[in-house]
Amino acid sequence: MSQQSIYILGIESSCDDTSAAVIHNGIVLSNVVANQEIHAKYGGVVPELASRAHQQNIVPVVQQALAQANIDKSKLHAIAFTRGPGLMGSLLVGTSFAKSLAMGLNIPLLDVNHMQGHILAHFIEEENVKKPPFPFVCLTISGGHTQIVKVTDYFDMEILGETIDDAVGEAYDKSAKILGLPYPGGPLIDKYAQKGNPKAYTFTKPKVGDLDFSFSGLKTGILYFIQKKIKENPHFIKENLEDICASIQFTIAEILIEKLKNAVKHTGIKHIAIAGGVSANSEIRKRLQLAEKHWGWTTYIPKFEYTTDNAAMIAITGYLKFLNKNYAAISVTAQARLKVTE
Ligand code: KG4
Ligand code: ZN
């Protein structure tokens, strides 16, 4: 990478986390994330409330990121921001702020695809963390996406398969809602699952194409199962929460690993990465480590803080674009829908 000394500010506001990060030549100096607690009681992200919270948070979050990095904004070389995909109202806050700041400082603006950001988080410079060589296969699993992506170069990606309905994060969050757990339920299911029996209950796995996913049937299956059990015993959830969570988590991990096995078979590539919020999941991380031993894969698991939405992944992607002088026009607009290949 470049020998120059490059400071990039990254801004992420695609969903319900306001985040700002400063990186210096690919090394993270700060990565501040303000979570929006307000959505928990609604059981999901309320777009209107999210954009309002971003407006409240963005200035203090950016100030904190600069302060933690111990640099003045006049030292920045460029501003990277999430252009999409995401909630339009949320994206507009980060996009407008980034544009104004870049104009005010008279430095380049870098538009970042959020999904590319999740994947390229693997190229953050970290001690003792290996970077995937090209080409590699990345399982991108978040609240909005579930995809298997072949990554041939930083900005040369191909979707090999994806979900035909819900994302895996949604499956986690909706299952959690059925169990009466607050949003986002993924981390809570993971927490309870670790104390439960993964074989206590079985849920039917979907039948779709080799590299595609489907989670809506699983969610419905879980709903009917819980409704039936509650009729027999109104305290069923409370008495068996850990086993229920472990069984759900086991089924989801089985599905994901099976698809990765198919991807290895189809591509012959054994360098396997995971990215996105659900890659924080302990069972998936554990299974991938086992895959190294059992099937000779080399796996790339991001540091925990770069799995769920964060601005460090936006800043590193911006940095890679900056090195290619791939700047955004000041007229660039937010895009609610954007494929990982765009
Ligand atoms: O990437 P992300 O922060 O936001 C999107 O771009 O969607 O992903 C959020 C998703 C949520 O559905 C959340 O429940 C899930 O990631 N998640 C987890 C875990 N941590 C976050 N799912 C399962 N286990 C976890 N430990
Ligand atoms: Zn995300």
XYZ file of C-alpha atoms and ligand atoms in Angstrom:
369
model
C 0.000 0.000 0.000
C 0.972 3.662 -0.251
C 3.922 5.086 1.637
C 2.163 8.447 1.988
C 0.580 9.453 5.261
C -3.167 9.434 4.567
C -5.902 10.255 7.068
C -9.496 9.390 6.108
C -12.661 10.152 8.073
C -15.407 7.577 7.519
C -19.085 8.200 8.244
C -21.744 5.478 8.484
C -25.472 6.187 8.896
C -27.265 3.587 6.774
C -29.551 2.104 9.417
C -29.748 2.686 13.166
C -26.107 3.221 14.165
C -24.377 6.562 13.787
C -20.667 5.971 13.423
C -17.505 7.900 12.582
C -13.951 6.582 12.312
C -10.516 7.909 11.469
C -7.974 5.677 9.787
C -4.339 6.399 9.013
C -2.886 4.323 6.157
C -5.420 1.600 6.864
C -4.869 1.566 10.635
C -7.909 2.454 12.742
C -7.226 5.381 15.078
C -10.834 5.688 16.250
C -14.161 4.001 15.553
C -17.026 5.591 17.482
C -20.475 3.979 17.263
C -23.622 5.486 18.780
C -26.338 2.819 18.980
C -29.912 3.999 18.895
C -31.620 2.432 21.903
C -34.947 3.989 20.927
C -35.844 1.137 18.519
C -35.685 -1.666 21.101
C -39.198 -1.074 22.420
C -40.693 -1.060 18.885
C -39.264 -4.485 18.001
C -37.438 -3.111 14.947
C -35.936 0.014 13.420
C -38.418 2.893 12.988
C -37.030 4.837 9.995
C -38.352 8.270 11.063
C -36.828 7.925 14.503
C -33.556 6.634 13.055
C -33.000 9.653 10.817
C -33.823 12.036 13.671
C -31.375 10.255 15.978
C -28.663 10.427 13.283
C -29.160 14.202 13.140
C -28.735 14.420 16.883
C -25.715 12.139 16.978
C -23.661 12.937 13.913
C -21.824 16.057 15.104
C -20.821 14.691 18.524
C -19.885 11.293 17.038
C -17.598 12.897 14.428
C -16.085 15.200 17.061
C -15.430 12.226 19.315
C -13.828 10.245 16.472
C -11.461 13.143 15.712
C -10.674 13.649 19.401
C -9.939 9.945 19.993
C -7.717 9.865 16.911
C -6.047 12.965 18.305
C -6.088 14.826 15.017
C -7.573 18.103 13.824
C -9.992 18.001 10.901
C -7.542 20.117 8.873
C -5.272 17.017 8.734
C -7.871 14.900 6.902
C -7.192 13.941 3.280
C -10.721 12.844 2.364
C -14.210 12.120 3.730
C -15.749 8.705 3.065
C -19.460 8.130 3.633
C -22.041 5.386 3.136
C -24.007 6.090 -0.021
C -26.222 3.006 0.282
C -27.882 0.588 0.585
C -29.946 1.496 3.618
C -32.825 3.609 4.856
C -33.105 6.756 2.737
C -33.725 9.132 5.653
C -30.740 7.725 7.525
C -28.445 7.798 4.490
C -29.340 11.416 3.751
C -27.997 12.572 7.107
C -24.528 11.043 6.577
C -24.413 11.944 2.875
C -25.285 15.604 3.434
C -22.940 15.920 6.379
C -20.027 14.317 4.470
C -20.577 16.548 1.459
C -20.642 19.715 3.531
C -17.540 18.745 5.470
C -15.593 17.787 2.329
C -16.585 21.076 0.696
C -15.734 23.089 3.793
C -12.304 21.459 4.062
C -11.833 21.451 0.281
C -10.846 17.762 0.209
C -12.117 14.794 -1.850
C -15.353 12.999 -1.098
C -15.492 9.180 -1.323
C -18.801 7.367 -1.697
C -18.867 3.886 -0.207
C -21.193 0.962 -0.843
C -22.135 -0.315 2.636
C -22.029 -3.976 1.550
C -18.584 -3.561 0.020
C -17.617 -1.898 3.305
C -18.621 -4.995 5.295
C -16.440 -7.162 3.033
C -13.486 -4.770 2.773
C -13.342 -4.454 6.571
C -11.042 -7.468 6.158
C -8.384 -5.092 4.813
C -8.133 -2.966 7.954
C -4.529 -3.197 9.172
C -4.609 -5.179 12.434
C -1.879 -6.982 14.271
C -2.270 -10.771 14.148
C -5.197 -10.620 11.716
C -4.520 -12.074 8.287
C -6.037 -10.548 5.167
C -7.742 -12.768 2.580
C -5.903 -13.198 -0.750
C -7.822 -12.755 -4.005
C -9.942 -14.483 -5.052
C -11.857 -15.348 -1.906
C -15.457 -16.209 -1.102
C -17.284 -14.006 1.399
C -20.467 -14.944 3.202
C -22.122 -11.577 3.856
C -24.713 -11.914 6.570
C -26.483 -8.897 8.029
C -29.889 -7.572 8.987
C -30.635 -6.683 5.383
C -28.524 -9.092 3.333
C -27.505 -12.708 2.982
C -25.174 -13.327 0.085
C -22.287 -15.443 -1.070
C -19.909 -13.148 -2.914
C -16.848 -14.040 -4.952
C -14.291 -11.288 -4.392
C -11.765 -11.136 -7.231
C -10.339 -7.720 -6.311
C -11.220 -4.862 -3.937
C -13.905 -3.557 -6.252
C -14.473 -6.614 -8.422
C -17.187 -8.719 -6.811
C -19.760 -11.198 -8.070
C -22.857 -12.441 -6.251
C -22.882 -16.264 -6.432
C -26.064 -16.695 -4.406
C -28.397 -14.811 -2.104
C -31.564 -15.035 -0.093
C -34.821 -15.249 -1.977
C -36.752 -13.778 0.976
C -35.580 -12.752 4.479
C -31.989 -12.002 5.458
C -30.422 -14.194 8.127
C -30.263 -11.245 10.575
C -33.983 -10.795 10.043
C -34.512 -14.487 10.815
C -32.642 -13.959 14.080
C -34.507 -10.763 14.949
C -37.942 -12.121 14.040
C -37.346 -15.356 15.949
C -36.280 -13.258 18.928
C -39.485 -11.228 18.648
C -41.540 -14.449 18.714
C -39.686 -15.321 21.936
C -40.496 -11.894 23.403
C -36.904 -10.643 23.228
C -36.176 -6.974 22.340
C -34.642 -5.746 19.064
C -32.001 -6.529 17.888
C -32.545 -10.102 18.987
C -29.597 -11.739 17.204
C -27.046 -11.083 19.956
C -29.553 -12.213 22.623
C -30.358 -15.499 20.898
C -26.589 -16.017 20.626
C -26.164 -15.327 24.350
C -28.896 -17.737 25.521
C -27.919 -20.340 22.916
C -24.520 -20.763 24.489
C -26.121 -22.290 27.578
C -28.664 -24.469 25.773
C -28.883 -27.839 24.053
C -28.668 -27.348 20.259
C -30.349 -30.699 19.615
C -33.335 -30.079 21.912
C -35.689 -29.196 19.036
C -35.398 -29.607 15.286
C -36.536 -27.106 12.700
C -36.937 -27.876 9.017
C -34.234 -26.484 6.768
C -35.358 -24.772 3.542
C -34.962 -26.356 0.130
C -33.558 -23.824 -2.321
C -30.785 -23.662 -4.929
C -27.254 -24.752 -3.959
C -26.008 -21.217 -3.283
C -29.280 -19.492 -2.399
C -30.943 -18.996 0.954
C -34.479 -18.801 2.287
C -35.363 -17.940 5.862
C -39.042 -17.031 5.821
C -40.155 -20.673 6.093
C -37.865 -21.235 9.067
C -39.337 -18.211 10.836
C -42.878 -19.467 10.239
C -41.863 -22.947 11.404
C -40.513 -21.472 14.643
C -43.688 -19.404 15.124
C -46.007 -22.428 14.721
C -43.806 -24.551 16.960
C -43.864 -21.940 19.730
C -47.624 -21.378 19.394
C -48.256 -25.127 19.698
C -45.977 -25.494 22.715
C -47.480 -22.493 24.484
C -50.947 -24.071 24.177
C -49.613 -27.089 26.065
C -47.633 -25.040 28.569
C -47.979 -21.237 28.847
C -44.506 -21.035 30.440
C -42.828 -22.993 27.654
C -40.637 -20.130 26.415
C -39.478 -19.057 29.849
C -38.717 -22.602 30.960
C -36.850 -23.578 27.777
C -35.413 -20.326 26.419
C -31.812 -21.519 26.292
C -32.657 -24.768 24.493
C -34.953 -22.984 22.031
C -32.257 -20.394 21.231
C -29.557 -23.074 20.907
C -31.743 -25.093 18.525
C -32.531 -22.047 16.356
C -28.858 -21.042 16.297
C -27.790 -24.599 15.421
C -30.222 -24.768 12.491
C -29.109 -21.385 11.104
C -25.414 -22.252 11.433
C -26.032 -25.595 9.665
C -27.695 -23.785 6.762
C -24.883 -21.233 6.428
C -22.083 -23.792 6.587
C -23.819 -26.084 4.100
C -24.045 -23.188 1.616
C -20.384 -22.368 2.088
C -19.525 -25.994 1.399
C -21.489 -25.716 -1.837
C -19.634 -22.503 -2.709
C -16.269 -24.205 -2.188
C -17.433 -27.060 -4.409
C -18.633 -24.706 -7.164
C -15.644 -22.331 -7.168
C -12.757 -24.460 -5.936
C -11.846 -21.500 -3.681
C -10.974 -22.425 -0.109
C -10.277 -18.937 1.219
C -13.509 -18.200 3.055
C -14.413 -14.929 4.764
C -17.493 -13.833 6.678
C -18.780 -10.279 7.028
C -21.765 -8.314 8.339
C -23.549 -8.121 11.666
C -24.391 -11.825 11.929
C -20.698 -12.709 11.543
C -20.457 -11.653 15.204
C -22.320 -14.883 15.962
C -20.344 -17.252 18.194
C -21.614 -20.488 16.621
C -20.764 -19.400 13.077
C -17.309 -18.282 14.168
C -16.752 -21.592 15.938
C -17.907 -23.648 12.954
C -15.605 -21.768 10.602
C -12.639 -22.430 12.832
C -13.527 -26.132 12.737
C -13.794 -25.974 8.938
C -10.098 -25.002 8.821
C -9.246 -28.225 10.578
C -11.729 -30.536 8.888
C -11.822 -29.364 5.283
C -8.581 -27.430 4.827
C -10.254 -24.065 4.384
C -8.472 -20.878 5.365
C -11.039 -18.714 7.087
C -11.104 -14.979 7.710
C -13.194 -13.797 10.616
C -13.335 -10.049 11.232
C -12.593 -8.554 14.623
C -15.807 -8.321 16.594
C -16.060 -4.505 16.374
C -15.899 -4.593 12.566
C -18.788 -7.032 12.135
C -21.863 -4.949 12.996
C -22.298 -1.555 11.339
C -19.301 0.703 11.926
C -17.497 3.542 10.178
C -14.049 1.917 10.202
C -15.214 -0.367 7.379
C -16.425 2.713 5.467
C -13.121 4.508 6.075
C -10.993 1.554 4.862
C -13.118 1.220 1.716
C -12.789 4.975 1.194
C -9.030 4.685 1.664
C -8.804 1.979 -1.030
C -10.791 4.247 -3.358
C -8.623 7.237 -2.442
C -5.478 5.348 -3.491
C -7.082 4.934 -6.929
C -8.228 8.591 -6.960
C -11.730 7.208 -7.308
C -13.470 10.275 -5.861
C -17.204 11.010 -5.800
C -18.738 14.014 -7.552
C -20.144 16.584 -5.146
C -23.540 15.987 -6.790
C -23.533 12.319 -5.628
C -26.824 11.177 -4.061
C -27.717 8.565 -1.458
C -29.098 5.270 -2.836
C -31.450 3.178 -0.723
C -30.931 0.230 -3.073
C -27.446 -0.629 -4.200
C -26.047 -4.053 -5.073
C -22.654 -5.117 -3.741
C -21.462 -5.140 -7.351
C -22.408 -1.479 -8.001
O -24.504 -5.494 9.622
P -25.483 -5.064 10.646
O -24.984 -4.346 11.866
O -26.572 -4.141 10.017
C -27.048 -4.320 8.733
O -26.376 -3.842 7.780
O -28.097 -4.989 8.627
O -26.298 -6.377 11.073
C -27.285 -6.328 12.048
C -27.841 -7.723 12.255
C -29.057 -7.758 13.163
O -30.044 -8.545 12.526
C -28.540 -8.426 14.434
O -29.524 -9.146 15.129
C -27.475 -9.337 13.876
O -26.844 -8.551 12.869
N -26.492 -9.771 14.871
C -26.349 -11.054 15.284
C -25.333 -11.063 16.281
N -24.887 -9.773 16.424
C -25.604 -9.008 15.562
N -26.983 -12.170 14.903
C -26.629 -13.332 15.501
N -25.681 -13.402 16.464
C -25.009 -12.312 16.872
N -24.067 -12.411 17.814
Zn -24.484 -3.521 7.723
